[in-house]
CSV table of C-alpha atoms in Angstrom, one decimal:
chain,number,residue,atom,x,y,z
A,1,UNK,CA,1.6,-27.0,61.5
A,2,UNK,CA,4.9,-27.6,59.9
A,3,UNK,CA,3.3,-29.8,57.2
A,4,UNK,CA,0.9,-26.9,56.3
A,5,UNK,CA,3.7,-24.4,56.1
A,6,UNK,CA,5.7,-26.8,54.0
A,7,UNK,CA,2.7,-27.4,51.7
A,8,UNK,CA,2.1,-23.7,51.2
A,9,UNK,CA,5.8,-23.1,50.5
A,10,UNK,CA,5.7,-25.9,47.9
A,11,UNK,CA,2.6,-24.5,46.2
A,12,UNK,CA,4.1,-21.0,46.1
A,13,UNK,CA,7.4,-22.3,44.6
A,14,UNK,CA,5.5,-24.4,42.1
A,15,UNK,CA,3.4,-21.3,41.1
A,16,UNK,CA,6.5,-19.2,40.6
A,17,UNK,CA,8.1,-22.0,38.5
A,18,UNK,CA,4.9,-22.4,36.5
A,19,UNK,CA,4.6,-18.7,35.7
A,20,UNK,CA,7.8,-18.9,33.6
A,21,UNK,CA,6.1,-21.5,31.4
A,22,UNK,CA,2.5,-20.4,31.1
A,23,UNK,CA,2.2,-18.3,27.9
A,24,UNK,CA,1.1,-14.7,28.5
A,25,UNK,CA,-1.6,-12.9,26.5
A,26,UNK,CA,-0.9,-12.8,22.8
A,27,UNK,CA,0.8,-9.7,21.6
A,28,UNK,CA,-1.2,-7.5,19.4
A,29,UNK,CA,0.5,-7.0,16.0
A,30,UNK,CA,1.3,-3.3,15.4
A,31,UNK,CA,-0.5,-2.1,12.3
A,32,UNK,CA,1.5,-0.5,9.5
A,33,UNK,CA,4.1,-3.2,9.2
A,34,UNK,CA,5.5,-4.5,5.9
A,35,UNK,CA,2.7,-7.0,5.4
A,36,UNK,CA,0.0,-4.3,6.0
A,37,UNK,CA,1.7,-2.0,3.6
A,38,UNK,CA,1.9,-4.7,1.0
A,39,UNK,CA,-1.8,-5.5,1.4
A,40,UNK,CA,-2.6,-1.8,1.1
A,41,UNK,CA,-0.7,-1.6,-2.2
A,42,UNK,CA,-2.7,-4.6,-3.5
A,43,UNK,CA,-6.0,-3.0,-2.5
A,44,UNK,CA,-4.9,0.4,-4.1
A,45,UNK,CA,-4.0,-1.4,-7.3
A,46,UNK,CA,-7.5,-3.0,-7.5
A,47,UNK,CA,-6.2,-6.6,-7.1
A,48,UNK,CA,-7.2,-7.1,-3.4
A,49,UNK,CA,-8.4,-10.6,-4.4
A,50,UNK,CA,-4.7,-11.5,-4.8
A,51,UNK,CA,-3.0,-12.6,-1.5
A,52,UNK,CA,0.6,-11.9,-0.6
A,53,UNK,CA,1.3,-15.6,-1.2
A,54,UNK,CA,-0.2,-15.3,-4.6
A,55,UNK,CA,2.0,-12.3,-5.5
A,56,UNK,CA,5.1,-14.1,-4.3
A,57,UNK,CA,4.1,-17.2,-6.3
A,58,UNK,CA,3.7,-14.9,-9.4
A,59,UNK,CA,7.2,-13.5,-8.9
A,60,UNK,CA,8.7,-16.9,-8.5
A,61,UNK,CA,6.9,-18.2,-11.6
A,62,UNK,CA,7.9,-15.3,-13.7
A,63,UNK,CA,11.6,-15.7,-12.6
A,64,UNK,CA,11.6,-19.4,-13.3
A,65,UNK,CA,10.0,-19.0,-16.8
A,66,UNK,CA,12.4,-16.2,-17.7
A,67,UNK,CA,15.4,-18.1,-16.5
A,68,UNK,CA,14.5,-21.1,-18.6
A,69,UNK,CA,13.7,-19.0,-21.7
A,70,UNK,CA,16.8,-16.9,-21.6
A,71,UNK,CA,18.9,-20.0,-20.9
A,72,UNK,CA,17.5,-21.7,-23.9
A,73,UNK,CA,18.2,-18.7,-26.1
A,74,UNK,CA,21.6,-17.7,-24.8
A,75,UNK,CA,22.9,-20.8,-23.1
A,76,UNK,CA,24.5,-18.6,-20.3
A,77,UNK,CA,23.4,-19.2,-16.7
A,78,UNK,CA,24.7,-15.8,-15.4
A,79,UNK,CA,22.8,-13.9,-18.1
A,80,UNK,CA,19.7,-16.0,-17.5
A,81,UNK,CA,19.9,-15.4,-13.8
A,82,UNK,CA,20.2,-11.6,-14.3
A,83,UNK,CA,17.1,-11.4,-16.4
A,84,UNK,CA,15.2,-13.8,-14.2
A,85,UNK,CA,15.8,-11.5,-11.2
A,86,UNK,CA,14.4,-8.6,-13.1
A,87,UNK,CA,11.4,-10.7,-14.3
A,88,UNK,CA,10.8,-11.9,-10.7
A,89,UNK,CA,10.5,-8.3,-9.6
A,90,UNK,CA,8.2,-7.3,-12.5
A,91,UNK,CA,4.9,-8.4,-10.8
A,92,UNK,CA,5.6,-6.2,-7.8
A,93,UNK,CA,6.6,-3.3,-10.0
A,94,UNK,CA,3.4,-3.6,-12.1
A,95,UNK,CA,1.3,-3.7,-8.9
A,96,UNK,CA,3.1,-0.6,-7.6
A,97,UNK,CA,2.7,1.3,-10.9
A,98,UNK,CA,-1.0,0.5,-11.0
A,99,UNK,CA,-1.5,1.5,-7.4
A,100,UNK,CA,0.3,4.8,-7.9
A,101,UNK,CA,-1.8,5.5,-11.0
A,102,UNK,CA,-5.1,4.7,-9.1
A,103,UNK,CA,-4.0,6.9,-6.2
A,104,UNK,CA,-3.4,9.8,-8.5
A,105,UNK,CA,-6.8,9.3,-10.1
A,106,UNK,CA,-8.5,9.1,-6.7
A,107,UNK,CA,-6.7,12.2,-5.5
A,108,UNK,CA,-8.8,14.2,-8.0
A,109,UNK,CA,-12.0,12.5,-6.9
A,110,UNK,CA,-11.9,13.0,-3.1
A,111,UNK,CA,-13.1,16.6,-3.1
A,112,UNK,CA,-16.1,15.5,-5.1
A,113,UNK,CA,-16.8,12.8,-2.5
A,114,UNK,CA,-16.7,15.4,0.3
A,115,UNK,CA,-19.0,17.7,-1.7
A,116,UNK,CA,-21.5,14.8,-2.1
A,117,UNK,CA,-21.4,14.2,1.6
A,118,UNK,CA,-21.9,17.9,2.4
A,119,UNK,CA,-24.8,18.2,0.0
A,120,UNK,CA,-26.4,15.1,1.6
A,121,UNK,CA,-26.1,16.6,5.0
A,122,UNK,CA,-27.5,19.9,3.8
A,123,UNK,CA,-30.4,18.0,2.4
A,124,UNK,CA,-31.3,16.7,5.8
A,125,UNK,CA,-29.7,13.2,5.6
A,126,UNK,CA,-27.9,11.7,8.6
A,127,UNK,CA,-24.1,11.3,8.3
A,128,UNK,CA,-24.3,7.5,7.6
A,129,UNK,CA,-27.0,8.1,4.9
A,130,UNK,CA,-24.9,10.9,3.3
A,131,UNK,CA,-22.0,8.5,3.2
A,132,UNK,CA,-24.1,5.7,1.7
A,133,UNK,CA,-25.5,7.9,-1.1
A,134,UNK,CA,-22.0,8.5,-2.4
A,135,UNK,CA,-22.4,4.9,-3.6
A,136,UNK,CA,-25.2,6.1,-5.9
A,137,UNK,CA,-24.2,9.7,-6.8
A,138,UNK,CA,-20.5,9.8,-6.2
A,139,UNK,CA,-17.5,9.3,-8.5
A,140,UNK,CA,-17.8,6.0,-10.4
A,141,UNK,CA,-14.5,4.4,-9.3
A,142,UNK,CA,-15.4,4.9,-5.6
A,143,UNK,CA,-19.0,3.9,-5.7
A,144,UNK,CA,-18.6,0.1,-4.8
A,145,UNK,CA,-16.8,0.9,-1.5
A,146,UNK,CA,-19.5,3.3,-0.4
A,147,UNK,CA,-22.2,1.0,-1.5
A,148,UNK,CA,-20.7,-1.7,0.6
A,149,UNK,CA,-20.5,0.7,3.5
A,150,UNK,CA,-24.3,1.4,3.2
A,151,UNK,CA,-24.9,-2.4,3.3
A,152,UNK,CA,-22.7,-2.8,6.3
A,153,UNK,CA,-24.4,0.0,8.2
A,154,UNK,CA,-27.9,-1.3,7.4
A,155,UNK,CA,-26.9,-4.8,8.6
A,156,UNK,CA,-25.2,-3.9,11.8
A,157,UNK,CA,-26.3,-0.3,12.7
A,158,UNK,CA,-22.7,0.3,13.9
A,159,UNK,CA,-21.3,3.4,12.3
A,160,UNK,CA,-17.8,3.0,13.7
A,161,UNK,CA,-17.4,-0.6,12.5
A,162,UNK,CA,-18.8,0.1,9.1
A,163,UNK,CA,-16.4,3.1,8.8
A,164,UNK,CA,-13.5,0.9,9.7
A,165,UNK,CA,-14.4,-1.6,7.0
A,166,UNK,CA,-14.8,1.3,4.5
A,167,UNK,CA,-11.2,2.4,5.4
A,168,UNK,CA,-10.0,-1.1,4.8
A,169,UNK,CA,-11.7,-1.3,1.4
A,170,UNK,CA,-10.2,2.0,0.3
A,171,UNK,CA,-6.8,1.7,1.9
A,172,UNK,CA,-6.1,5.3,1.1
A,173,UNK,CA,-4.5,7.9,3.4
A,174,UNK,CA,-6.9,10.6,2.2
A,175,UNK,CA,-9.8,8.3,2.9
A,176,UNK,CA,-8.4,7.7,6.3
A,177,UNK,CA,-8.4,11.5,7.0
A,178,UNK,CA,-12.0,11.9,5.8
A,179,UNK,CA,-13.3,8.9,7.8
A,180,UNK,CA,-11.6,10.0,11.0
A,181,UNK,CA,-12.9,13.6,10.6
A,182,UNK,CA,-16.4,12.2,10.1
A,183,UNK,CA,-16.0,9.8,13.1
A,184,UNK,CA,-14.9,12.6,15.4
A,185,UNK,CA,-17.7,14.9,14.2
A,186,UNK,CA,-20.3,12.2,14.9
A,187,UNK,CA,-18.9,11.3,18.3
A,188,UNK,CA,-18.4,14.9,19.5
A,189,UNK,CA,-21.4,16.4,17.8
A,190,UNK,CA,-21.9,20.1,17.0
A,191,UNK,CA,-23.2,22.2,14.2
A,192,UNK,CA,-20.0,22.8,12.3
A,193,UNK,CA,-20.2,19.7,10.1
A,194,UNK,CA,-20.9,21.7,7.0
A,195,UNK,CA,-18.0,24.1,7.6
A,196,UNK,CA,-15.7,21.2,8.3
A,197,UNK,CA,-16.6,19.5,5.0
A,198,UNK,CA,-16.2,22.7,3.0
A,199,UNK,CA,-12.8,23.3,4.6
A,200,UNK,CA,-11.8,19.7,3.9
A,201,UNK,CA,-12.9,19.9,0.3
A,202,UNK,CA,-10.9,23.0,-0.4
A,203,UNK,CA,-7.8,21.6,1.3
A,204,UNK,CA,-8.0,18.4,-0.7
A,205,UNK,CA,-8.4,20.4,-4.0
A,206,UNK,CA,-5.4,22.6,-3.2
A,207,UNK,CA,-3.3,19.6,-2.2
A,208,UNK,CA,-4.2,17.7,-5.4
A,209,UNK,CA,-3.4,20.7,-7.6
A,210,UNK,CA,-0.1,21.4,-5.9
A,211,UNK,CA,1.0,17.8,-6.1
A,212,UNK,CA,0.0,17.4,-9.8
A,213,UNK,CA,2.1,20.5,-10.7
A,214,UNK,CA,5.1,19.1,-8.8
A,215,UNK,CA,4.8,15.7,-10.3
A,216,UNK,CA,4.5,17.2,-13.8
A,217,UNK,CA,7.7,19.1,-13.3
A,218,UNK,CA,9.7,16.2,-11.9
A,219,UNK,CA,8.4,13.4,-14.1
A,220,UNK,CA,11.4,13.9,-16.4
A,221,UNK,CA,13.7,12.8,-13.6
A,222,UNK,CA,11.8,9.6,-13.0
A,223,UNK,CA,11.6,8.8,-16.7
A,224,UNK,CA,15.3,9.5,-17.0
A,225,UNK,CA,16.1,7.2,-14.1
A,226,UNK,CA,14.1,4.4,-15.8
A,227,UNK,CA,15.8,4.9,-19.1
A,228,UNK,CA,19.3,5.0,-17.6
A,229,UNK,CA,18.7,1.7,-15.8
A,230,UNK,CA,17.0,-0.1,-18.7
A,231,UNK,CA,19.6,0.9,-21.4
A,232,UNK,CA,22.5,-1.3,-20.3
A,233,UNK,CA,20.3,-4.4,-19.9
A,234,UNK,CA,18.7,-3.8,-23.3
A,235,UNK,CA,22.2,-3.8,-24.8
A,236,UNK,CA,23.0,-7.0,-22.8
A,237,UNK,CA,19.9,-8.6,-24.3
A,238,UNK,CA,21.1,-7.7,-27.8
A,239,UNK,CA,24.6,-9.0,-27.1
A,240,UNK,CA,23.2,-12.3,-25.7
A,241,UNK,CA,22.4,-13.4,-29.2
A,242,UNK,CA,26.1,-13.4,-30.1
A,243,UNK,CA,28.0,-16.5,-28.9
A,244,UNK,CA,31.3,-14.7,-28.4
A,245,UNK,CA,29.6,-12.2,-26.1
A,246,UNK,CA,27.9,-15.0,-24.1
A,247,UNK,CA,31.2,-16.8,-23.5
A,248,UNK,CA,32.6,-13.6,-21.9
A,249,UNK,CA,29.9,-13.7,-19.2
A,250,UNK,CA,30.2,-17.5,-18.5
A,251,UNK,CA,33.3,-17.0,-16.5
A,252,UNK,CA,33.5,-16.0,-12.8
A,253,UNK,CA,34.7,-12.5,-13.8
A,254,UNK,CA,31.7,-12.2,-16.2
A,255,UNK,CA,29.3,-13.2,-13.5
A,256,UNK,CA,30.9,-10.7,-11.1
A,257,UNK,CA,30.5,-8.0,-13.7
A,258,UNK,CA,26.8,-8.8,-14.0
A,259,UNK,CA,26.2,-8.9,-10.3
A,260,UNK,CA,28.1,-5.6,-9.8
A,261,UNK,CA,26.2,-4.0,-12.7
A,262,UNK,CA,22.9,-5.1,-11.2
A,263,UNK,CA,23.7,-3.8,-7.7
A,264,UNK,CA,24.8,-0.4,-9.2
A,265,UNK,CA,21.7,-0.2,-11.3
A,266,UNK,CA,19.4,-0.8,-8.2
A,267,UNK,CA,21.3,1.7,-6.1
A,268,UNK,CA,21.4,4.4,-8.8
A,269,UNK,CA,17.7,3.9,-9.6
A,270,UNK,CA,16.7,4.2,-5.9
A,271,UNK,CA,18.8,7.3,-5.5
A,272,UNK,CA,17.4,9.0,-8.5
A,273,UNK,CA,13.8,8.2,-7.4
A,274,UNK,CA,14.5,9.6,-4.0
A,275,UNK,CA,15.7,12.8,-5.6
A,276,UNK,CA,13.0,13.1,-8.3
A,277,UNK,CA,9.8,11.6,-6.9
A,278,UNK,CA,7.6,13.1,-4.3
A,279,UNK,CA,7.2,11.1,-1.2
A,280,UNK,CA,4.0,9.0,-1.0
A,281,UNK,CA,1.5,9.6,1.9
A,282,UNK,CA,1.4,6.8,4.4
A,283,UNK,CA,-1.6,5.5,6.3
A,284,UNK,CA,-1.1,6.8,9.8
A,285,UNK,CA,-4.8,6.8,10.7
A,286,UNK,CA,-5.6,3.1,10.2
């Protein structure tokens, strides 16, 4: 009897010890992190075929080439480093500018998409069929995503899964709202789909109109911020062709001046953008 009790005690102690070493279930990564936001920007910019690693490689390549080019022209490592940092950030800035422009264009197209869905529903089409026909009759820039949705739905017959893939292809907060509204309508049912779509279309038109007016009024602040940041570095690029100016930045004090000027430029630019630019919508309904 004592042997059995001792064996059970030993098994229990071993199980407790082993529980500290056996890995638990994998933690699910929370959506909406920095990596997800970066992928959304790539999709919104129309370069979703480029991975994050490819974007980072482009930044490093641009920085290295600029460093070597400026160093060959000026012969000053601090000046070459300053311009290489700006060149390294250039691919990210270009992707963001392209994504912002495409979001602005799409913001004007979403009411037309909702109108197409509403007309399809009124014509007797089912909700998946009405979404699929946007790929044929909807706005040209959005047709490929809705055509792919129609193919997904025909292949699987799963409306929710096809809708999730459509959201991933569009990576747009307005598209998320439209898709979730259609998902709830399909799951709950009811006869108010037409009223819902009309209300959504009018809301999107009013939102786009208001935002366009505000952006037009505040664009001068953003342009002024860009000009104020670029002007000192344009002057530095012109001075880099003069040997006496280059020698002034080769010292430790000169490098400190460049580093301080870069930090001040970044902070001032971010502050002016926070003041002058409207906040961008985030994808809260992934």
